[in-house]
C-alpha cells in the first residue's frame, strides 16, 4: 500500500539538501533535509514492521535485511563506479585518501571516518567525494540495530497492541537519550562535526519517526488515530496541517547555520518534529482523498530521491571546479536524475529478478549480465588504479603539516639552545626576564591560514616569531599569548591572525586579548577571510567588529585581509576559498597586508602610552 502525498516529504528533503549544497550561502540550513529523510525512514520502517506483525504475528528479520540491502547497495555501488571517471576532470587532491573513502562508504562507517579525519560539508580543505554517505552510514546502523530490536520484541509480544506500545516506548526513550546527548554536547560546543556525524547524537530523528509509525502506521493504525483524525479532520485541514509543517521546514532550511550552537541544541529537533508533523498530515490527507490520484511527477521524484542524493554531491564537487556554480548545479541535477532513473527503474528491478520493459522491449537479468559484468570489471579496475594513484593527504594538508613540523623543529631548537647556553648567558637571560624587557620585533599568532604561509612569512620578514596551528580559535590564541607574555617572549608588535574558526563568543574572547595584553605593545588584528562566508558567519562578524576597535583603542591597528582577499578572487583559484598555503602569489598578498598593518602601527602609541 502506497500512501499518497508521502512523496512531498521526500521531495522536500531532497530539495533542502540540493539547495544547501548548490547555494550554501543562501540556504544555509538545507542540511536538515537529511533529518527529514531520517524521520521519514524511521516512520516507514517501523510502520511496515508493525503491519507485517499485525498480519502474520511474526517478523522476518532476514527478509527485512534483504530488502534493505537490495534498495541501498546497488545505487551506492553504481554511484561510486560512475563518479570515479569524472575525477579525471579535476586535480589529484580530489581523490585524496580514496581507498579509505570508498571502504568507509561501502562499509557504512563514513560518519565515523569523517569524525576521525575532521571532515565536513563545510570543510576548509578539499571535500571528500563521498562525505555525503555519512547519512547512509547512520541509516544502515539504525536498520541493523532497530530491526534486531523489533525482531526480539515480536518474540515477547503477545498482541499487536502490546507490540505497538513497546515500540513506542522504546522509540521515545531512545529519541530522548539521543536528543539530550546532542543538546548537552552542544552546550560545550567547540567543534561541530563530531556531534553532527555521531550516530549517538544524530539518530533521534529515526526514533521520532518510529514513535509516529507506532501510532499512525500505514495499514494497521491505532483506533484512536482513526477515530480522532482520519474521521474528524477535513481534507482541507489535513492539507493545511501538512503544508504548514513543510513550510516550517523550508524556513529552517533558510535560517539555520551549520556553525551555530542553536542549530544543535534545538534546530535538528525542530526539523524532525516538523517532518513528523508533515508525515502525519500526509497520512490523514491520503485517507481523505481516496478518489484523487497523486501527480505522477511527485511519485517519480520521490522514487529517485535516494539515488539523486547519492549522485549529486560528488558530481557537484567535481563539476563546480569546471563550471560556474549555476552551470555546475544544472549539469549535476541533469546527470543525477539520469543516473538515478537508470538505477531505480532498470538496474535495481533486474537485480531483484524482475523483468524490465524499455521502449517496448523486455529485459531480464540474464540478458544484461554480460555487459553488466564488463562494466563492473572495468569500473573496479579503474577504481583500483585511482586508489593506487591517490595521495594520502591533499597538497594543502601536506603544506600545513610541513609548516607545523618546521614550527615544532624551531621550538625544539630554541629550547635546546637555551638549555645548553653557557651559564653567563643563562644568567643574563634570567636578568632580562626579571626586568621584563619587551623584545623588539613581531610575534604572529595565527591559525591554519597563517600556518600554510609560515615559511614564506619567515623568509620575507625580519625579527619575527610565528606560532600557528590549525583549527585555532581566539580562546586558544589567548592561551598562547598569555604563555608568551608570562615567559617574556612576546615581542613588541603582536599580530593576531585568528577568526576563520570563530565561535559564538568571539567578542568576549577577543576582548580578553585586548584587556590582558600588558602595556608596551602594539596590537594588530588581521581580519579573517573565509571565501564561503556571508554576513551570517561568525568569521565575517568578527572582521566587522575588529574594524571598529581602532576608534576605541589607540594601540590597535587593523590589517584588512578579508578586504584584500575579496578584491583578488583569482588568488584563490583551485583552493577552498580560504587557505592558500603553497601559492606564492597569494602568500605575498598576505605578507603585504601584514607588513602594511605593521607600518601603520608604528605611527600609533604603544599600549599604556598617551
XYZ file of C-alpha atoms in Angstrom:
610
model
C 0.000 0.000 0.000
C 1.450 3.315 -1.075
C 0.469 6.406 0.906
C -0.254 9.346 -1.350
C 1.422 12.648 -0.522
C 4.342 10.981 1.240
C 6.194 11.852 -1.955
C 6.074 15.503 -0.903
C 8.027 14.680 2.254
C 10.807 13.012 0.298
C 10.851 15.770 -2.299
C 11.101 18.404 0.428
C 14.076 16.637 1.963
C 15.791 16.348 -1.412
C 15.172 19.980 -2.340
C 16.563 21.173 1.006
C 19.761 19.167 0.551
C 20.237 20.253 -3.072
C 19.704 23.921 -2.222
C 22.185 23.659 0.626
C 24.899 22.054 -1.456
C 24.324 24.157 -4.577
C 23.672 27.522 -2.889
C 25.146 27.157 0.570
C 25.481 30.887 1.118
C 21.738 31.445 0.748
C 20.106 28.242 2.012
C 22.425 27.783 4.957
C 20.203 25.328 6.822
C 19.330 22.993 3.975
C 21.284 20.223 5.699
C 18.069 19.495 7.643
C 16.922 17.671 4.507
C 18.871 14.709 5.857
C 16.881 14.875 9.104
C 13.680 14.844 7.064
C 14.869 11.639 5.385
C 15.864 10.204 8.767
C 12.455 10.903 10.288
C 10.613 9.506 7.281
C 12.770 6.358 7.244
C 12.166 5.759 10.931
C 8.433 6.150 10.414
C 8.199 3.992 7.312
C 10.353 1.112 8.554
C 8.570 0.904 11.905
C 5.107 1.182 10.363
C 5.852 -1.585 7.835
C 7.186 -3.900 10.547
C 4.069 -3.320 12.643
C 1.923 -4.052 9.590
C 3.822 -7.279 8.976
C 3.440 -8.363 12.601
C -0.250 -7.452 12.540
C -0.877 -9.720 9.524
C 1.349 -12.699 10.298
C 2.087 -12.390 14.043
C 5.780 -12.579 13.183
C 8.545 -10.532 11.621
C 11.163 -11.923 9.214
C 14.461 -10.273 10.056
C 16.134 -11.988 7.093
C 13.617 -10.555 4.611
C 13.883 -7.138 6.212
C 17.664 -7.048 5.855
C 17.459 -8.412 2.298
C 15.057 -5.664 1.227
C 17.261 -3.011 2.774
C 20.396 -4.365 1.092
C 18.737 -4.559 -2.337
C 17.446 -0.996 -2.006
C 20.617 0.590 -0.633
C 23.641 -1.215 -2.047
C 23.102 -1.279 -5.875
C 22.721 2.514 -6.280
C 25.640 3.064 -3.920
C 27.969 0.838 -5.952
C 26.709 2.348 -9.212
C 27.347 5.845 -7.868
C 30.942 5.043 -6.956
C 31.588 3.380 -10.336
C 30.079 6.280 -12.282
C 31.727 9.061 -10.281
C 35.320 7.799 -10.386
C 35.904 8.581 -14.108
C 34.697 12.140 -13.501
C 37.661 12.693 -11.172
C 39.862 12.923 -14.270
C 38.352 16.390 -14.760
C 39.992 17.743 -11.590
C 43.316 17.556 -9.781
C 44.676 14.696 -7.716
C 43.655 16.411 -4.481
C 40.080 15.303 -5.150
C 40.993 11.633 -4.851
C 42.909 12.132 -1.610
C 42.643 9.072 0.643
C 40.321 7.499 -1.931
C 40.828 3.929 -0.729
C 39.595 4.705 2.769
C 36.789 6.882 1.414
C 35.427 4.028 -0.693
C 35.944 1.487 2.085
C 34.093 3.718 4.551
C 31.203 4.233 2.114
C 30.830 0.526 1.304
C 31.325 -0.419 4.965
C 28.678 2.129 6.056
C 31.022 3.822 8.526
C 31.580 7.125 6.709
C 30.268 9.054 9.711
C 32.993 7.519 11.897
C 35.597 8.098 9.168
C 34.651 11.783 8.897
C 34.801 12.270 12.675
C 38.299 10.760 12.738
C 39.530 12.806 9.773
C 37.836 16.073 10.700
C 35.731 16.185 7.542
C 32.568 18.179 6.979
C 30.373 19.515 4.173
C 31.759 22.936 5.046
C 35.309 21.594 5.061
C 38.014 24.207 4.814
C 40.085 21.741 2.820
C 39.263 19.666 -0.262
C 35.887 17.998 0.488
C 35.705 14.223 0.389
C 33.814 12.928 -2.631
C 31.787 10.522 -0.532
C 31.333 12.538 2.656
C 27.573 12.586 1.991
C 27.367 8.845 2.641
C 27.690 9.653 6.354
C 23.893 9.803 6.470
C 23.635 6.441 4.738
C 26.006 5.001 7.335
C 23.801 6.155 10.220
C 20.714 4.892 8.381
C 22.184 1.412 7.893
C 23.373 1.353 11.504
C 19.811 2.201 12.540
C 18.352 -0.536 10.342
C 20.724 -3.165 11.713
C 20.117 -2.363 15.370
C 16.460 -1.355 15.236
C 15.500 -4.284 13.027
C 17.103 -6.665 15.536
C 15.431 -4.918 18.493
C 11.976 -5.138 16.895
C 12.566 -8.755 15.962
C 13.279 -9.542 19.616
C 10.223 -7.547 20.708
C 7.993 -9.628 18.447
C 9.202 -12.728 20.301
C 7.994 -11.327 23.617
C 4.805 -9.553 22.474
C 1.532 -11.469 22.564
C -0.646 -8.913 20.777
C -0.223 -6.189 18.175
C -1.294 -3.576 20.729
C 1.325 -4.741 23.191
C 3.996 -4.760 20.465
C 2.961 -1.309 19.271
C 3.207 0.309 22.696
C 6.542 -1.330 23.421
C 7.852 0.036 20.134
C 6.506 3.464 21.016
C 8.034 3.402 24.494
C 11.410 2.198 23.240
C 11.414 4.821 20.478
C 10.554 7.571 22.929
C 13.345 6.548 25.311
C 15.979 6.293 22.579
C 14.889 9.557 20.927
C 15.110 11.339 24.276
C 18.572 9.962 25.066
C 19.948 10.874 21.638
C 18.407 14.374 21.520
C 19.574 15.072 25.067
C 23.087 13.910 24.160
C 23.174 16.378 21.250
C 21.826 19.175 23.456
C 24.387 18.608 26.223
C 27.304 18.296 23.824
C 26.165 21.425 22.008
C 26.289 23.422 25.259
C 30.050 22.826 25.340
C 30.395 23.167 21.584
C 33.929 23.640 20.274
C 33.767 21.508 17.127
C 30.638 20.725 15.125
C 31.462 17.655 13.062
C 31.746 15.110 15.917
C 28.207 15.993 17.022
C 26.766 16.199 13.522
C 28.210 12.889 12.306
C 27.779 10.897 15.512
C 25.273 8.041 15.488
C 24.605 8.635 19.176
C 23.722 12.311 18.912
C 22.117 12.337 15.459
C 19.984 9.211 15.436
C 16.985 10.655 17.294
C 15.093 11.702 14.107
C 14.706 7.999 13.258
C 13.122 7.320 16.620
C 10.831 10.347 16.380
C 9.637 8.829 13.114
C 9.345 5.428 14.804
C 7.127 6.901 17.516
C 4.797 8.219 14.843
C 4.939 4.921 12.960
C 3.862 3.071 16.083
C 0.778 5.296 16.455
C -0.235 6.195 12.919
C 1.153 3.474 10.710
C 0.348 2.652 7.126
C -2.354 -0.038 7.231
C -2.630 -1.080 10.860
C -3.273 2.043 12.946
C -4.433 2.776 16.454
C -8.215 3.130 16.707
C -7.664 6.467 18.443
C -5.861 7.772 15.375
C -8.563 6.573 13.028
C -11.376 7.995 15.152
C -9.756 11.275 16.188
C -8.132 12.331 12.949
C -8.996 10.193 9.953
C -12.709 10.686 10.679
C -12.951 14.181 12.129
C -10.310 16.075 10.160
C -11.432 17.506 6.854
C -9.382 17.242 3.689
C -8.723 20.959 3.919
C -7.378 20.833 7.469
C -5.167 17.843 6.706
C -3.678 19.673 3.701
C -3.158 22.845 5.741
C -1.501 20.930 8.567
C 0.878 19.189 6.176
C 1.581 22.423 4.283
C 2.363 24.401 7.448
C 4.858 21.793 8.611
C 6.524 21.667 5.184
C 6.650 25.458 5.188
C 8.332 25.454 8.597
C 10.947 23.056 7.254
C 11.786 25.434 4.403
C 12.039 28.302 6.899
C 14.528 26.292 8.951
C 16.438 25.489 5.753
C 16.784 29.212 5.131
C 17.564 30.326 8.688
C 19.712 27.698 10.408
C 23.507 27.779 10.272
C 25.798 24.753 10.466
C 28.231 26.523 12.800
C 25.718 27.959 15.279
C 25.087 26.407 18.658
C 21.313 26.809 18.481
C 21.210 24.510 15.458
C 22.458 21.615 17.550
C 20.524 22.461 20.692
C 17.127 22.936 19.021
C 17.348 23.149 15.215
C 17.638 19.455 14.372
C 14.953 18.543 16.887
C 12.542 21.091 15.412
C 13.273 19.827 11.898
C 12.465 16.270 12.958
C 9.244 17.309 14.691
C 8.085 19.345 11.682
C 8.934 16.393 9.408
C 6.861 14.120 11.662
C 4.024 16.644 11.511
C 4.155 16.702 7.714
C 4.120 12.874 7.606
C 1.138 12.818 9.939
C -0.731 15.358 7.805
C 0.047 13.436 4.610
C -1.252 10.237 6.213
C -4.566 11.848 7.111
C -4.816 13.561 3.715
C -4.286 10.220 2.000
C -7.274 8.757 3.825
C -9.347 11.832 2.988
C -8.611 11.777 -0.746
C -9.435 8.225 -1.922
C -10.601 9.456 -5.339
C -7.672 11.798 -6.009
C -4.618 10.439 -7.770
C -1.210 11.755 -6.796
C 0.512 13.581 -9.688
C 2.951 11.243 -11.420
C 5.776 13.772 -11.218
C 5.583 13.584 -7.412
C 5.817 9.805 -7.486
C 8.722 9.887 -9.938
C 10.780 12.393 -7.950
C 10.130 10.517 -4.711
C 11.192 7.231 -6.314
C 14.564 8.556 -7.452
C 15.206 10.864 -4.467
C 17.591 8.469 -2.687
C 19.703 7.866 -5.780
C 19.715 11.568 -6.719
C 21.042 12.258 -3.233
C 23.807 9.708 -3.770
C 24.905 11.043 -7.161
C 24.563 14.789 -6.726
C 27.263 15.549 -4.150
C 30.391 14.049 -5.789
C 29.267 15.240 -9.213
C 28.772 18.788 -7.945
C 32.125 18.834 -6.116
C 33.840 17.911 -9.379
C 31.771 19.952 -11.837
C 31.853 23.098 -9.692
C 35.601 23.242 -10.351
C 34.986 23.304 -14.102
C 31.850 25.414 -14.471
C 30.094 28.322 -12.810
C 28.033 27.495 -9.733
C 24.741 27.707 -11.654
C 26.136 25.692 -14.548
C 27.515 23.024 -12.238
C 24.219 22.854 -10.318
C 22.199 22.448 -13.519
C 24.506 19.849 -15.056
C 24.719 17.960 -11.758
C 20.926 17.830 -11.469
C 20.511 16.542 -15.022
C 23.165 13.846 -14.635
C 21.953 12.827 -11.175
C 18.368 12.419 -12.425
C 19.534 10.337 -15.406
C 21.724 8.024 -13.336
C 19.138 7.779 -10.548
C 16.371 6.888 -13.017
C 18.543 4.197 -14.584
C 19.276 2.770 -11.146
C 15.717 2.766 -9.796
C 13.740 1.765 -12.886
C 16.226 -0.524 -14.649
C 19.177 -1.831 -12.616
C 17.528 -2.429 -9.246
C 14.464 -4.340 -10.560
C 16.741 -6.547 -12.669
C 18.904 -7.390 -9.676
C 15.760 -8.359 -7.765
C 14.904 -10.820 -10.527
C 12.193 -8.773 -12.236
C 11.817 -8.182 -15.969
C 12.052 -4.579 -17.146
C 10.380 -3.118 -20.233
C 12.211 -0.327 -22.065
C 10.801 1.163 -25.274
C 8.669 -1.875 -25.846
C 11.496 -4.371 -25.329
C 11.674 -6.577 -22.246
C 14.961 -7.235 -20.467
C 15.862 -9.752 -17.794
C 18.978 -10.208 -15.696
C 20.466 -12.897 -17.933
C 20.360 -10.582 -20.940
C 22.293 -7.798 -19.229
C 24.598 -9.973 -17.156
C 27.464 -9.884 -19.684
C 27.537 -6.081 -20.255
C 26.954 -5.532 -16.546
C 29.905 -7.789 -15.738
C 32.156 -5.982 -18.223
C 31.149 -2.598 -16.824
C 31.754 -3.753 -13.248
C 35.151 -5.241 -14.133
C 36.283 -2.054 -15.877
C 34.955 0.109 -13.040
C 36.710 -1.957 -10.381
C 39.937 -1.937 -12.369
C 39.810 1.811 -12.833
C 38.946 2.244 -9.168
C 41.956 0.184 -8.114
C 44.163 2.261 -10.432
C 42.890 5.517 -8.902
C 43.315 4.201 -5.374
C 46.933 3.338 -6.138
C 47.480 6.844 -7.545
C 45.600 8.667 -4.778
C 47.639 10.791 -2.353
C 47.255 10.105 1.350
C 46.758 13.781 2.111
C 45.975 16.753 -0.119
C 48.630 19.249 -1.166
C 47.111 21.819 1.166
C 47.165 19.446 4.128
C 50.714 18.476 3.213
C 51.725 22.126 3.233
C 50.111 22.646 6.636
C 51.719 19.517 8.015
C 55.118 20.615 6.780
C 54.590 24.065 8.270
C 53.657 22.525 11.598
C 56.723 20.268 11.596
C 59.008 23.168 10.762
C 57.452 25.202 13.554
C 57.927 22.358 16.054
C 61.571 21.941 14.980
C 62.166 25.656 15.511
C 60.684 25.459 19.005
C 62.812 22.456 19.884
C 65.962 24.127 18.579
C 65.196 27.245 20.593
C 64.551 25.247 23.744
C 67.763 23.235 23.236
C 69.800 26.371 22.644
C 68.525 27.883 25.871
C 69.131 24.717 27.847
C 72.730 24.323 26.596
C 73.693 28.009 26.675
C 76.686 28.960 28.881
C 75.789 29.854 32.459
C 76.701 33.517 31.902
C 74.209 33.765 29.028
C 71.542 31.955 31.074
C 72.042 34.373 33.960
C 71.812 37.304 31.556
C 68.587 35.885 30.096
C 67.173 35.434 33.610
C 68.063 39.033 34.440
C 66.334 40.257 31.287
C 63.272 38.198 32.193
C 63.262 39.666 35.688
C 63.439 43.166 34.188
C 60.517 42.251 31.895
C 62.144 43.974 28.936
C 59.850 43.616 25.941
C 61.760 42.101 22.990
C 61.723 44.094 19.786
C 60.197 42.722 16.616
C 56.939 40.952 15.838
C 55.045 37.974 17.234
C 52.414 36.489 14.951
C 49.774 34.181 16.451
C 47.682 32.513 13.763
C 45.539 29.604 12.640
C 45.804 27.241 9.649
C 45.838 30.136 7.155
C 48.975 31.531 8.778
C 50.448 28.076 9.225
C 50.181 27.438 5.486
C 52.172 30.561 4.657
C 54.544 30.387 7.656
C 57.655 29.516 5.637
C 57.033 32.366 3.195
C 56.497 34.881 6.012
C 59.679 33.816 7.805
C 61.694 34.183 4.584
C 60.466 37.727 3.930
C 60.157 39.196 7.436
C 62.866 40.108 9.924
C 62.848 39.689 13.676
C 59.598 37.718 13.730
C 58.254 34.741 15.671
C 55.273 32.809 14.320
C 53.083 30.465 16.328
C 50.286 29.000 14.169
C 48.074 25.946 14.409
C 45.108 24.517 12.506
C 41.587 24.980 13.899
C 42.842 27.551 16.401
C 40.127 29.757 17.857
C 40.502 33.061 19.707
C 40.413 31.467 23.156
C 43.293 29.175 22.167
C 45.182 32.139 20.720
C 44.682 33.870 24.081
C 46.359 30.947 25.861
C 49.361 31.194 23.521
C 49.504 34.957 24.050
C 49.497 34.626 27.844
C 52.172 31.941 27.796
C 54.493 34.043 25.639
C 53.777 37.130 27.723
C 54.435 35.380 31.048
C 57.749 33.995 29.779
C 58.789 37.376 28.334
C 58.858 36.006 24.778
C 56.104 38.250 23.444
C 57.573 40.833 21.098
C 56.581 44.470 20.870
C 54.316 44.049 17.847
C 51.622 41.431 18.448
C 49.781 40.285 15.329
C 46.629 38.187 15.804
C 45.633 36.277 12.653
C 42.649 34.406 14.083
C 38.973 34.174 13.189
C 38.359 31.672 10.395
C 37.144 29.254 13.075
C 35.342 31.912 15.143
C 32.809 30.629 17.681
C 29.784 32.459 19.061
C 31.795 34.080 21.886
C 34.284 35.745 19.519
C 33.750 39.214 21.015
C 34.278 38.048 24.587
C 37.439 36.118 23.725
C 38.878 38.958 21.624
C 38.177 41.421 24.420
C 40.212 39.220 26.784
C 43.161 39.509 24.393
C 42.832 43.301 24.378
C 42.390 43.659 28.137
C 45.075 41.219 29.308
C 47.814 42.283 26.893
C 50.334 44.180 29.027
C 51.480 47.730 28.353
C 54.253 48.370 25.847
C 52.814 46.518 22.841
C 51.218 47.347 19.531
C 48.246 45.050 18.848
C 47.413 44.258 15.221
C 44.334 42.243 14.211
C 44.296 40.687 10.739
C 40.662 40.246 9.704
C 39.781 36.651 8.787
C 38.747 35.682 5.286
C 36.506 32.720 4.514
C 35.592 32.530 0.856
C 32.438 30.597 1.726
C 31.192 33.004 4.389
C 28.476 35.598 4.188
C 27.344 38.184 6.755
C 25.750 35.479 8.917
C 29.072 33.739 9.651
C 30.989 34.427 12.862
C 34.216 34.910 10.894
C 32.573 37.706 8.910
C 31.037 39.267 12.042
C 34.408 39.171 13.795
C 36.014 41.105 10.939
C 33.275 43.735 11.068
C 33.719 44.124 14.825
C 37.526 44.249 14.631
C 37.320 47.193 12.223
C 35.648 49.252 14.977
C 38.401 48.656 17.540
C 40.987 51.325 16.468
C 38.444 54.055 17.247
C 38.216 52.780 20.819
C 41.836 51.704 21.405
C 44.703 53.824 20.048
C 47.190 50.936 20.265
C 45.170 48.683 17.928
C 45.696 48.536 14.157
C 43.711 46.527 11.615
C 45.159 44.644 8.665
C 42.112 44.034 6.478
C 42.957 40.685 4.896
C 39.297 39.977 4.210
C 39.032 43.130 2.091
C 42.267 42.337 0.231
C 41.227 38.733 -0.408
C 37.780 39.674 -1.720
C 39.417 42.136 -4.101
C 41.590 39.332 -5.538
C 39.331 36.286 -6.126
C 41.813 34.993 -8.708
C 44.285 34.437 -5.876
C 42.105 31.593 -4.557
C 41.529 29.684 -7.789
C 41.980 25.978 -7.195
C 41.778 26.379 -3.407
C 38.951 26.019 -0.907
C 38.494 29.813 -0.936
C 40.161 30.294 2.439
C 43.571 28.599 2.500
C 46.350 29.203 0.010
C 49.409 27.550 1.523
C 51.990 26.844 -1.170
C 50.825 29.613 -3.521
C 53.491 32.266 -3.602
C 51.335 34.956 -5.243
C 48.645 34.742 -2.541
C 51.230 34.401 0.242
C 52.760 37.675 -0.988
C 49.362 39.389 -0.757
C 49.030 38.068 2.791
C 52.535 39.268 3.667
C 51.873 42.728 2.186
C 48.688 43.007 4.243
C 50.562 42.205 7.475
C 53.522 44.472 6.702
C 51.258 47.367 5.770
C 49.467 46.996 9.109
C 52.815 46.883 10.940
C 53.971 50.107 9.237
C 50.778 51.880 10.239
C 51.073 50.510 13.769
C 54.446 52.257 14.206
C 52.619 55.564 13.931
C 50.337 54.730 16.839
C 51.085 54.695 20.591
C 52.054 51.549 22.453
C 49.515 50.237 24.912
C 49.771 52.343 28.067
C 51.107 55.427 26.269
C 49.029 58.573 25.987
